[in-house]
PDB file of C-alpha atoms in Angstrom:
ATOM      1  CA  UNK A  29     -35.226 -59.649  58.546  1.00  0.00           C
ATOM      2  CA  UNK A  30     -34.550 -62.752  60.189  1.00  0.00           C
ATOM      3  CA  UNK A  31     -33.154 -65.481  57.584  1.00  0.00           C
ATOM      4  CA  UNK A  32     -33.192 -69.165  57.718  1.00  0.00           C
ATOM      5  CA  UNK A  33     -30.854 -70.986  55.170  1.00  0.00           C
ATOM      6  CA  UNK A  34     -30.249 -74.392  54.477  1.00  0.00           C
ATOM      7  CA  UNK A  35     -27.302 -76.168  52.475  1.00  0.00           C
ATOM      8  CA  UNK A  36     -27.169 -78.252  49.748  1.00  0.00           C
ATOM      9  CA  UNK A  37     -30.468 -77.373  47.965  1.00  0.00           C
ATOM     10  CA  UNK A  38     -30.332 -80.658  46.639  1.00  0.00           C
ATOM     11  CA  UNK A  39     -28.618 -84.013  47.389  1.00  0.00           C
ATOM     12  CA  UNK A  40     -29.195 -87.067  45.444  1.00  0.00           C
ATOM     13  CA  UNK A  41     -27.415 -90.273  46.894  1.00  0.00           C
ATOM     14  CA  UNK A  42     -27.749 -94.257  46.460  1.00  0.00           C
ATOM     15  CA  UNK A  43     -29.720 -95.590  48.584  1.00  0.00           C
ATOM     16  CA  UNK A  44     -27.508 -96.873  51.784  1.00  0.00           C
ATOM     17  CA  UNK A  45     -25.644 -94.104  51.385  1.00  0.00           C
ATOM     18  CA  UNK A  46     -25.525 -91.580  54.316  1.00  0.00           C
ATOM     19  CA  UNK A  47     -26.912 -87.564  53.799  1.00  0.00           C
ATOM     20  CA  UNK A  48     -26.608 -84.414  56.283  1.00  0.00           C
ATOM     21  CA  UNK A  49     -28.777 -81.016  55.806  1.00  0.00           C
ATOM     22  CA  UNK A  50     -27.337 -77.810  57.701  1.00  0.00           C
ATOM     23  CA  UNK A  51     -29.343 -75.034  58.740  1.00  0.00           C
ATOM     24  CA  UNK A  52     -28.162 -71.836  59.690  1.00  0.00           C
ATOM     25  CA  UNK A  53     -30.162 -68.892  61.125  1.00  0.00           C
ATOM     26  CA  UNK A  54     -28.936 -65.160  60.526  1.00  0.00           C
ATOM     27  CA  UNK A  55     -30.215 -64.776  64.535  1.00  0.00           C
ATOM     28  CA  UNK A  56     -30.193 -66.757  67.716  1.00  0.00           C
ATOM     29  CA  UNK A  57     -33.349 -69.079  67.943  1.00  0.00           C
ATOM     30  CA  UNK A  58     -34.770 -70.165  70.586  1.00  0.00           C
ATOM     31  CA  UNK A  59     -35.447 -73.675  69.473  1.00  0.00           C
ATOM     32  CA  UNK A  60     -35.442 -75.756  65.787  1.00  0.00           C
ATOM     33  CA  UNK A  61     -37.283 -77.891  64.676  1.00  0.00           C
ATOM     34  CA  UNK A  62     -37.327 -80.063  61.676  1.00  0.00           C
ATOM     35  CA  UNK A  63     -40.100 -80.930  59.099  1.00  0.00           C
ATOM     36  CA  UNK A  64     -39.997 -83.373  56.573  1.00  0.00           C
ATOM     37  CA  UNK A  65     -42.536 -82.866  53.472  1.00  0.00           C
ATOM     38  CA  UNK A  66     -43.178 -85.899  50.828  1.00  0.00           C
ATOM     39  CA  UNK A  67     -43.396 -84.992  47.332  1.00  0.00           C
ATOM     40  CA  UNK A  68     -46.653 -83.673  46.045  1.00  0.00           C
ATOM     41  CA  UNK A  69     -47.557 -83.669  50.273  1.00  0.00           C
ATOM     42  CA  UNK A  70     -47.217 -81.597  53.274  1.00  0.00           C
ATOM     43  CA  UNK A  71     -44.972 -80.464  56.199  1.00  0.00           C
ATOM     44  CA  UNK A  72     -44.920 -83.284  58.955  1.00  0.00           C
ATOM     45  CA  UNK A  73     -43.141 -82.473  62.454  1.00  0.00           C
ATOM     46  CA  UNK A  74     -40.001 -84.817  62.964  1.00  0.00           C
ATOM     47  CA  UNK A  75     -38.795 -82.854  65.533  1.00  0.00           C
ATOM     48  CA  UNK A  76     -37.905 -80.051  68.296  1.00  0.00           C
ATOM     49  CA  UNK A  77     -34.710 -79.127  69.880  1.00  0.00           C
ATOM     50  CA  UNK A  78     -34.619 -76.341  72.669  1.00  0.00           C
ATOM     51  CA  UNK A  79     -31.133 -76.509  74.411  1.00  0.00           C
ATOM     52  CA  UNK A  80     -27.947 -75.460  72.936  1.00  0.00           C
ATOM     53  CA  UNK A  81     -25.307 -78.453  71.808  1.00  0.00           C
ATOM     54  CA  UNK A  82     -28.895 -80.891  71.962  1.00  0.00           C
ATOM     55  CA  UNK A  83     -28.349 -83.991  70.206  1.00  0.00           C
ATOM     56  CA  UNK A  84     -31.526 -85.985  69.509  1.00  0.00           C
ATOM     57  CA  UNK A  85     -32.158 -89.439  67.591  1.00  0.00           C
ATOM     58  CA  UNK A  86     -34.568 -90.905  65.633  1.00  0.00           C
ATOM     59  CA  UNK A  87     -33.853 -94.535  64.452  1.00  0.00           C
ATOM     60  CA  UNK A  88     -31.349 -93.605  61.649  1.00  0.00           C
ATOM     61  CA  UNK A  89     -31.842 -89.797  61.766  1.00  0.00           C
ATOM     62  CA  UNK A  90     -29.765 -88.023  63.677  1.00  0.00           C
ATOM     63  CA  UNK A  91     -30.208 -83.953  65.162  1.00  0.00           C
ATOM     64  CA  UNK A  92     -28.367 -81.572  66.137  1.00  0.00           C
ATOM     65  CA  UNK A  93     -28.573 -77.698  67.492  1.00  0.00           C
ATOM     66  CA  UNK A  94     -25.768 -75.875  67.613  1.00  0.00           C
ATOM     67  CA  UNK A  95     -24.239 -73.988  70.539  1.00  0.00           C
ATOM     68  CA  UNK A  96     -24.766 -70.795  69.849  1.00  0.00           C
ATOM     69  CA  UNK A  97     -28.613 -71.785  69.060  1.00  0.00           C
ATOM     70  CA  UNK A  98     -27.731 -69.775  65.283  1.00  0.00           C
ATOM     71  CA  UNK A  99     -27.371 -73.602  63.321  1.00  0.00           C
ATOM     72  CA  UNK A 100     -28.550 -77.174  63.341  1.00  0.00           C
ATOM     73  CA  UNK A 101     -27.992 -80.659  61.277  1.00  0.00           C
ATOM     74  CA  UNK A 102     -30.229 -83.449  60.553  1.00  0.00           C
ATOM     75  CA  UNK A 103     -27.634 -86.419  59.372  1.00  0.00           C
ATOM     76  CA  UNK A 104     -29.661 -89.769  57.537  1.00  0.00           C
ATOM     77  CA  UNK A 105     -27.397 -93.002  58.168  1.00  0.00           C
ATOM     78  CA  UNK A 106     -28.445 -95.774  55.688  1.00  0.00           C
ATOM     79  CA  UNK A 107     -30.902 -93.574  53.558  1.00  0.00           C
ATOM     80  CA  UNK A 108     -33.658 -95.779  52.272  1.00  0.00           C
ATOM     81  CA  UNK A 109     -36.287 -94.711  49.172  1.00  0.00           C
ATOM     82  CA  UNK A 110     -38.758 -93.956  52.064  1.00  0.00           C
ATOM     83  CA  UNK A 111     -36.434 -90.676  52.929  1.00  0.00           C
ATOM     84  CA  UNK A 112     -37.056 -88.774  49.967  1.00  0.00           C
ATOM     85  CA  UNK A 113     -38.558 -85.908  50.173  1.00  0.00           C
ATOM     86  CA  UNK A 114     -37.738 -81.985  51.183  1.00  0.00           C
ATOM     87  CA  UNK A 115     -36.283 -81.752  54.564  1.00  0.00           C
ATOM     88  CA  UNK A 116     -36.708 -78.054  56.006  1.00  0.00           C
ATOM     89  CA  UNK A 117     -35.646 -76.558  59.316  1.00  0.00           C
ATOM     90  CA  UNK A 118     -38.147 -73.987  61.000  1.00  0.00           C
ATOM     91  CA  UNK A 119     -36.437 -71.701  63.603  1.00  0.00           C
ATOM     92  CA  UNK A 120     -38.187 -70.017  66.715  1.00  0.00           C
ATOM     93  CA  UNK A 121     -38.868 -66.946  67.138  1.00  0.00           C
ATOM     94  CA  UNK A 122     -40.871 -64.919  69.112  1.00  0.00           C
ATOM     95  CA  UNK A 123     -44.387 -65.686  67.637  1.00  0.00           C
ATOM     96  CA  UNK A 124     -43.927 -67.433  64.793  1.00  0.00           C
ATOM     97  CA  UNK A 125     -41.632 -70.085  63.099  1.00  0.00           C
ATOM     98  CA  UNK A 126     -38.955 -68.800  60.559  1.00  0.00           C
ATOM     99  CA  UNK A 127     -39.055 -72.041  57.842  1.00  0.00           C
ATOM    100  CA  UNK A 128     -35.487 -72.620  55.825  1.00  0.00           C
ATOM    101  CA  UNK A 129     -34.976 -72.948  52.458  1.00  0.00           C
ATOM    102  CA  UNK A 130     -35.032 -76.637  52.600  1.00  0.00           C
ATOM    103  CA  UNK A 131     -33.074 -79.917  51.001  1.00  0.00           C
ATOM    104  CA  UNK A 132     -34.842 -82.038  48.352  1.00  0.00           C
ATOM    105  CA  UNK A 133     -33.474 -85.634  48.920  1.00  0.00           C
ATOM    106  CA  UNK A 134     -33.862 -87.725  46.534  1.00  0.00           C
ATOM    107  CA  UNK A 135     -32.550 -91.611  46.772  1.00  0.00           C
ATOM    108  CA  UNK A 136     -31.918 -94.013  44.386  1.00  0.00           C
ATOM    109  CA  UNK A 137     -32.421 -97.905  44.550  1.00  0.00           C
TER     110      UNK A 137
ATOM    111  CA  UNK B   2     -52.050 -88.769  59.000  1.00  0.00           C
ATOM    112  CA  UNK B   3     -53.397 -85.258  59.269  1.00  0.00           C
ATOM    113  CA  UNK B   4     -55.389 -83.527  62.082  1.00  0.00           C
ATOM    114  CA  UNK B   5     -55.884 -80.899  60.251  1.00  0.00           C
ATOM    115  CA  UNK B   6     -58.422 -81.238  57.250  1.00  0.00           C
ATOM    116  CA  UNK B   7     -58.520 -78.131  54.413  1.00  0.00           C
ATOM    117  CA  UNK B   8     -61.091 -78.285  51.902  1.00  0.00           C
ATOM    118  CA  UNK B   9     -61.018 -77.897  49.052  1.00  0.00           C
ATOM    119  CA  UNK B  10     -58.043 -80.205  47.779  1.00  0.00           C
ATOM    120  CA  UNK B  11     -57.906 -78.649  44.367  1.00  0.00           C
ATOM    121  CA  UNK B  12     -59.087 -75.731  43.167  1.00  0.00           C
ATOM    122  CA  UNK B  13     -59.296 -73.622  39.746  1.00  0.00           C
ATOM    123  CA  UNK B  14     -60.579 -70.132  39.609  1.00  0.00           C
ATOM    124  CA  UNK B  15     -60.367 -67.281  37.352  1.00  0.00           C
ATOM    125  CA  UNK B  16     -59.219 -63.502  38.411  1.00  0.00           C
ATOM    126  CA  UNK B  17     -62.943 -62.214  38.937  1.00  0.00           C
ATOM    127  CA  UNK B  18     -64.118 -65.268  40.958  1.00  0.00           C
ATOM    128  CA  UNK B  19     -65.109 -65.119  44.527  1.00  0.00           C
ATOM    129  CA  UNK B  20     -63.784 -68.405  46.526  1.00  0.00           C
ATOM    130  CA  UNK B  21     -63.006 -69.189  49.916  1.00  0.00           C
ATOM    131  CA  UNK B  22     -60.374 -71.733  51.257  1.00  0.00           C
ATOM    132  CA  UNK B  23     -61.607 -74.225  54.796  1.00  0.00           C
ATOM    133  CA  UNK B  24     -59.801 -75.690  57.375  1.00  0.00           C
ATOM    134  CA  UNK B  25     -60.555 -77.629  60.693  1.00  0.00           C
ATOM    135  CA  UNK B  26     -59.005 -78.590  63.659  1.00  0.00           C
ATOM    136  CA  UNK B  27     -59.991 -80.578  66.595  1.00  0.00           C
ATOM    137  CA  UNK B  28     -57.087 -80.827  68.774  1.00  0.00           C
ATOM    138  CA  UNK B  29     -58.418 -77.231  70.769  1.00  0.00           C
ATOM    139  CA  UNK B  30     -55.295 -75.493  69.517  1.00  0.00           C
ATOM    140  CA  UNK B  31     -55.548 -72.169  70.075  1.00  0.00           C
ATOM    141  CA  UNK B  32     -53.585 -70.712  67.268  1.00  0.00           C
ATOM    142  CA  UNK B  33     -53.669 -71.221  63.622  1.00  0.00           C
ATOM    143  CA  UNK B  34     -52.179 -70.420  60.218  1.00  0.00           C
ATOM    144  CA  UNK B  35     -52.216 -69.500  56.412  1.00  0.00           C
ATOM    145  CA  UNK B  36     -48.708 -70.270  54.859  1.00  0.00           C
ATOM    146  CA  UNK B  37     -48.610 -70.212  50.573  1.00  0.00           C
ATOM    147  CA  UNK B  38     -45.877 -72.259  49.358  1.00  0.00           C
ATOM    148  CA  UNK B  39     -44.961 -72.119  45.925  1.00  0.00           C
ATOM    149  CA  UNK B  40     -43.109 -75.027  44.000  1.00  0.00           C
ATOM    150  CA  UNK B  41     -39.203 -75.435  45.235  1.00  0.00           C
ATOM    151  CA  UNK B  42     -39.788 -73.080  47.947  1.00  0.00           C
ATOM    152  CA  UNK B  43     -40.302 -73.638  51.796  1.00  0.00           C
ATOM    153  CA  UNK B  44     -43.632 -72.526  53.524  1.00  0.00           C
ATOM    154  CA  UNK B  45     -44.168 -68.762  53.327  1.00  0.00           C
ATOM    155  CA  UNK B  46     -46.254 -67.235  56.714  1.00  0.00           C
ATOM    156  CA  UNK B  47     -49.774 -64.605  55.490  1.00  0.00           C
ATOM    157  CA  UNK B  48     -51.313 -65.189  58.564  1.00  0.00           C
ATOM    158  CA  UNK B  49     -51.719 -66.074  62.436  1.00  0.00           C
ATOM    159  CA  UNK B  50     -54.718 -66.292  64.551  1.00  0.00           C
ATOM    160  CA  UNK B  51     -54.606 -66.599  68.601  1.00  0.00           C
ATOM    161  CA  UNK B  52     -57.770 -67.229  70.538  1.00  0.00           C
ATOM    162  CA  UNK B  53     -59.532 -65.900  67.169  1.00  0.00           C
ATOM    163  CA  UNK B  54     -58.000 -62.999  66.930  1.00  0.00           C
ATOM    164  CA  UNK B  55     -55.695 -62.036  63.862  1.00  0.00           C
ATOM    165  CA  UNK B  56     -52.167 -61.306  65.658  1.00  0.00           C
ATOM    166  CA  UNK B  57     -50.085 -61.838  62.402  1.00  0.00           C
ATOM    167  CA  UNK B  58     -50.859 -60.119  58.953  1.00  0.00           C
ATOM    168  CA  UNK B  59     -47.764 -60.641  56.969  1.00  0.00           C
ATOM    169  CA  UNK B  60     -48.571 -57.688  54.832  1.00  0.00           C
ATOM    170  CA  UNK B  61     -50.247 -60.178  52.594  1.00  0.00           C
ATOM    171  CA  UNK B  62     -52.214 -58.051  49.386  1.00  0.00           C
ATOM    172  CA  UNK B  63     -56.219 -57.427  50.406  1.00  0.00           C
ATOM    173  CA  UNK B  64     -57.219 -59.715  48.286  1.00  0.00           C
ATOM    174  CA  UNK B  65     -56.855 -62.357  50.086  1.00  0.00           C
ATOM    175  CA  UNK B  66     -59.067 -62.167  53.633  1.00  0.00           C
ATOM    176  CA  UNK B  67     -58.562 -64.350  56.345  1.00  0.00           C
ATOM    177  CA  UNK B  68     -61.214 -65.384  58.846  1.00  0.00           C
ATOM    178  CA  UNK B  69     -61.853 -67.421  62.172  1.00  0.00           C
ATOM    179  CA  UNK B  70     -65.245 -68.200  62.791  1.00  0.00           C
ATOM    180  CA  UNK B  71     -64.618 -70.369  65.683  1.00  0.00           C
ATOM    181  CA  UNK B  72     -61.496 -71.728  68.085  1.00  0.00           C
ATOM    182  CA  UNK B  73     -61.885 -74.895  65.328  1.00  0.00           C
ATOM    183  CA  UNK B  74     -62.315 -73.226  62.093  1.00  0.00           C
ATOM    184  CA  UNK B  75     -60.043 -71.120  60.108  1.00  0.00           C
ATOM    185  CA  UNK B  76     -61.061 -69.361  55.857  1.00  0.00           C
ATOM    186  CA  UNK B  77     -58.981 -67.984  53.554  1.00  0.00           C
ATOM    187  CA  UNK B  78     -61.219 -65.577  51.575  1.00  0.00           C
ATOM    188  CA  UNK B  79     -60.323 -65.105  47.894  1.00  0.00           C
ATOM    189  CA  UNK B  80     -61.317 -62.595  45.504  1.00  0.00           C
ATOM    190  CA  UNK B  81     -59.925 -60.922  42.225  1.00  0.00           C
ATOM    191  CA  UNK B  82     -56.492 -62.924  42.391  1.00  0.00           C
ATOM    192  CA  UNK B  83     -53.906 -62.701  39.735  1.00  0.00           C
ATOM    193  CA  UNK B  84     -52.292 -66.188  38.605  1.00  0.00           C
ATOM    194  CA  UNK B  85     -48.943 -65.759  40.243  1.00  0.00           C
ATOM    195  CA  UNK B  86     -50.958 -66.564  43.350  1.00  0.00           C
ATOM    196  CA  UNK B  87     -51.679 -69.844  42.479  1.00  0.00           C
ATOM    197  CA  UNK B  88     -49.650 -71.814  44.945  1.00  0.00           C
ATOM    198  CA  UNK B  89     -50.189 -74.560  47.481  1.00  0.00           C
ATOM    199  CA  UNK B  90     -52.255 -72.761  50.427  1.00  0.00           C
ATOM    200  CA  UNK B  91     -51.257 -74.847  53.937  1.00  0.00           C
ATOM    201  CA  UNK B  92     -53.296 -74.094  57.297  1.00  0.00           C
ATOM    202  CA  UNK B  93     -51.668 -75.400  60.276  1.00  0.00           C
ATOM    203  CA  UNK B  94     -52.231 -75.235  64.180  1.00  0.00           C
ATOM    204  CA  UNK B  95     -50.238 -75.041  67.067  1.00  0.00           C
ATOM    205  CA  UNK B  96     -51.730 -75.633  70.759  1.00  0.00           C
ATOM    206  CA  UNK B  97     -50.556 -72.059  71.234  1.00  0.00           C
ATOM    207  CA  UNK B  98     -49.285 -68.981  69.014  1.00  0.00           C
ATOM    208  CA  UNK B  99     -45.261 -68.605  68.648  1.00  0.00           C
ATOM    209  CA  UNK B 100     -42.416 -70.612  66.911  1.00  0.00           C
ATOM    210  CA  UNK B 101     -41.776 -73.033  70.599  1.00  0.00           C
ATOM    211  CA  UNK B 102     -44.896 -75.303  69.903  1.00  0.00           C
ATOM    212  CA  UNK B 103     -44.852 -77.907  66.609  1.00  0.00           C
ATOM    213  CA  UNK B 104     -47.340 -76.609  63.778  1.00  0.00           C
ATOM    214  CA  UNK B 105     -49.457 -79.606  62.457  1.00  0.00           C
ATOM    215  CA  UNK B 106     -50.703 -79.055  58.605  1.00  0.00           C
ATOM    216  CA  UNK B 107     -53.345 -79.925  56.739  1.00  0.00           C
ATOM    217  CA  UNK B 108     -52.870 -81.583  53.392  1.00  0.00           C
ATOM    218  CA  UNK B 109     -53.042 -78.399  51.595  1.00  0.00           C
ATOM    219  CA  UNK B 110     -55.161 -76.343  48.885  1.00  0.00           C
ATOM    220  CA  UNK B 111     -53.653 -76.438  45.044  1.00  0.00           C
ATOM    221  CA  UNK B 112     -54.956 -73.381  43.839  1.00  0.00           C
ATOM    222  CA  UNK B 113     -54.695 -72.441  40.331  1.00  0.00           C
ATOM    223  CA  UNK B 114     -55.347 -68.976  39.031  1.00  0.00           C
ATOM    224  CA  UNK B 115     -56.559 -68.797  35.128  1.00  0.00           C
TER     225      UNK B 115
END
């Protein structure tokens, strides 16, 4: 079945310090989009990309889809303590979203 | 915050109990979902309902029962589980069913399973 992974599992960094998640889907998707989930909370939309190559910004956070629509980044400048958390991609498909494996970021003062 | 509201927020049962998992929406999306999550691992998909009807059964065991009263409400009904179901049980909704629209989630269900 369709797969949806995400590299590194885990990043810890000092705060200030820069971080990047990659996602990479077995198939092509039709869009991605990225949720961010708080310890001990839930999944909360950050965002969607649709078009291949897309580049979209977010203050200091930083997406991108890939153009063959089968990978996408999210890349932190300056992370700050208020980052951390479990960043997971969630490809398109058909009828339903295909969630990644996720990165736990965690950030240290 | 959340648009979507789940009730209970906690919740302990044993293997012969009989319980049943709520959750609202008020944003008139027409779909709506049942993921499980366990710790360390992303959201897993059980079920999808469009306009009320069940479209997506991810071959999820019998013993758990989903159910959509209305275009608003959405149960998870639980009977004779086993304790490696005890998870984190998320409903979202999404103004229509497929993976193109955003999913908003409630705050979750901790269920444990004793």
């Amino acid at each position: 079945g369709q797969q949806v992974m995400q590299i590194p599992q885990y990043q810890h960094v000092q705060e200030g310090e820069d971080f990047t998640t990659y996602c990479n889907s077995s198939t092509t998707l039709s869009n991605i989009q990225w949720y961010k989930q708080r310890p001990g909370g839930h999944p909360v939309f950050l965002i969607q990309l649709v078009k291949s190559g897309e580049v979209k910004k977010q203050k200091r956070l930083t997406f991108q889809f890939g153009e063959a629509k089968k990978n996408s980044s999210l890349h932190i400048t300056a992370t700050q303590t208020t980052d951390v958390g479990t960043y997971f991609c969630a490809g398109g498909a058909t009828n339903k979203l295909i969630f990644g494996t996720g990165t736990l970021l965690a950030v240290q003062p | 915050d959340t648009e979507v509201t789940q009730t209970p927020k906690h919740l302990v049962m044993g293997m012969t109990n009989k319980k049943s998992l709520k959750c609202e929406q008020h944003m008139g999306h027409r779909a709506m979902y049942w993921y499980k999550q366990k710790a360390k691992k992303p959201p897993e998909l059980m079920f999808v309902y469009s306009y009320e009807k069940l479209s997506i059964n991810e071959s999820v065991p019998s013993r758990f029962s989903p159910e959509c009263p209305n275009s608003s409400l959405l149960n998870l009904h639980l009977h004779a589980l086993q304790p490696e179901d005890s998870a984190l049980y998320l409903c979202a909704s999404s103004q229509e069913r497929g993976g193109q629209f955003k999913a908003f989630f409630g705050q979750g269900t901790r269920l444990t399973v004793v």
